[in-house]
Amino acid sequence: MKSEFDLPRYGMHCNGDFDQMVGVTEHDVDALRRQLVDAQNTADALKSQLAEQQIIMSELQQNEIRYRSILESTKAVAWELDVTSLTFTYVSPQIEALSGYPPELWTDFEFWASKIHDDERDNAVNWCQVETAKGLDHDIEYRMVKADGDTVWVRDVISVIAEPNKPMILRGHFFNIDDRKKAEEASFALQATTYRSQKMESLGSMAGGIAHDFNNLLSVMLGNTELALTMSDLDMRTKPLLEDIKKAGHQAADLIREMLTYVGKEPLTLKVTDLNALILDMWSLIERAHPKNVNLTHDLGKNLPPAMADPTLVQQVILNLIINASDAIGPNIGSITVRTRLVNTNLIKFDESFTNPLPQGDHCLVFEVSDTGCGMEKTVAAKLFEPFFTTKMTGRGLGLATVQSITNRHSGTISVKSKIGQGTTFKIYLPVLDQMTSIPVEQELIIEDSHTKGKILVVDDEDGVRDMACRVLKHSGFSVLSASNGYDAIDLYEQCQDEIDCVLLDLRMPLISGEDTLRRLRSIDAKVQVVLASGNFDPAESSKLNVSAFVQKPYTIEKITRVLSDAIEEPITS
């Protein structure tokens, strides 16, 4: 039997065996307790990190929404392209408003290239490829063809995202620059028009000077030739020679008149003009004159308002344009169409093809002559209205120069569109009647037969012209005095004013001009009768000077005789 004193020891032994059996020590418990605390801290930390990440994700989502909203609320179109696959990874929704194509249709590089206007495509694509290969940011301006077929100017600003020596991503923005481009085009067109007008004005001054000198020479030639042909003792072998000289002289005079029409020195006789009626009146003449290989038609607008125009000069414009169109067609089969319209001036796209600014007012009349001829290059079109420029084997090159001059004098403008092999269209724009406010109207000179004779004072600084005029007037029965300049004329008139019935006064003279001479003569006699003569005359001057009549050199014996007789019979009032 065990004693009671063995029990504690036994119990102690048992307890030690239990601890040993369980294997848990205080150290282990402490370690476990620490692990639990660490786990709790880790869980708390994870919860905190998760909360922070949720906050960051929320902020990122808000930023994405904000930035996308900002990006997609601007007018610029943002896009991104993967260089390796040449596919768009993003195109902002504004592209549909710009191009008419929704973002989902913008698939790849080829789609973008296909929407560039033909005239700019090669340059834009090549520039983009070259600059991208270099890893350089760049920008391009070109016309984009919209889904509806219209075009819009865009600026494409492109950034290149690259790894070393290898472009990976293109990012860019399309900016609509259509308004700026159109404003620039209009500005350039106006500058070109202004330059062309200045050049034509300079050429016109030169042509006017040539016309003046040449007409003086022709006056001597034709006046003396006509006088010689009236002589009773004229050798019959000489007469045909003189007739040929006279014929050639008149042809030269016609050429000078064309030059004067070009420089605006031929007087306008303005009338209320129905443009359609004017065309129809001359249509049978046009049909008879045009070649049989050309189909000639007209398409005239309805209820057109009238224009204030010189019908003869407008008909000359129409004829010149049709002749030019016929020449462009040549021996080939072709067609010419004449059209008239009333157009809204505000809807006309002004460009460098116009010779002048558009007529003022909301509407203007337009008549056009279009052909299916050979067309012309831009270099030819740029010189089209220059005097004596022609691409034909024959002709003087004044037809289109005259067209421009007449149009200018009617406050109009011309537009020319042409393509090689596709023909040409000339459009003449004229103001309607109520807009014609400042064009001087010149009255036609109506000369009646008269046998009145009198004494004439001939004033001209050119000896040949003065001598010819004196011989012609004496032959016609007038008495004649002559002066080689304005000062001598004033002295003669002071001495013989009671005998002098009329003064034949050259307008362009050195020392003292014809205009100043006229003022001095009127200070002597307010009712002095004066007929002005000039080889280069501004019609506006005639009305301002209030003379009896004006004669253009070279004049015929018949004409100068009648004009002077009328001036003597019907003196002007002071």
Coordinates of C-alpha atoms in Angstrom, one line a residue, residues 196 199-200 203 206-207 255 258-259 262 320 324 327 374-404 416 418 420 424 426:
R196 CA -4.2 91.5 -111.2
K199 CA -1.2 95.0 -113.3
M200 CA -4.1 95.4 -115.8
L203 CA -1.0 97.7 -118.9
M206 CA 0.6 101.8 -121.5
A207 CA -2.0 100.7 -124.1
L255 CA -7.3 97.6 -133.5
E258 CA -10.2 97.6 -129.3
M259 CA -7.3 98.7 -127.2
Y262 CA -9.8 97.5 -123.1
N320 CA -16.0 87.1 -127.7
N324 CA -13.1 81.7 -127.5
D327 CA -11.6 78.0 -130.6
C374 CA -9.5 71.4 -124.3
G375 CA -9.4 73.3 -121.1
M376 CA -6.3 75.1 -119.9
E377 CA -3.6 74.9 -117.2
K378 CA -3.4 77.4 -114.3
T379 CA -0.4 79.1 -115.8
V380 CA -2.5 79.9 -118.9
A381 CA -5.5 81.0 -116.9
A382 CA -3.4 83.4 -114.9
K383 CA -2.6 85.4 -118.1
L384 CA -5.9 85.0 -119.7
F385 CA -7.0 88.6 -119.6
E386 CA -3.7 90.2 -120.4
P387 CA -3.8 92.2 -123.6
F388 CA -2.1 90.5 -126.6
F389 CA -1.8 87.2 -124.8
T390 CA -3.1 84.4 -126.9
T391 CA -2.5 80.6 -127.3
K392 CA -3.9 80.6 -130.8
M393 CA -1.9 80.7 -134.0
T394 CA -3.8 83.7 -135.2
G395 CA -5.6 86.6 -133.5
R396 CA -4.5 89.7 -131.6
G397 CA -5.2 88.5 -128.1
L398 CA -7.5 91.3 -127.2
G399 CA -10.8 89.4 -127.1
L400 CA -10.7 88.3 -123.5
A401 CA -8.9 91.5 -122.4
T402 CA -11.8 93.4 -123.9
V403 CA -14.3 91.1 -122.0
Q404 CA -12.6 92.0 -118.7
V416 CA -13.1 81.2 -114.8
S418 CA -11.1 75.1 -116.3
I420 CA -7.4 70.1 -119.0
T424 CA -13.9 75.8 -119.4
F426 CA -16.6 81.7 -117.9

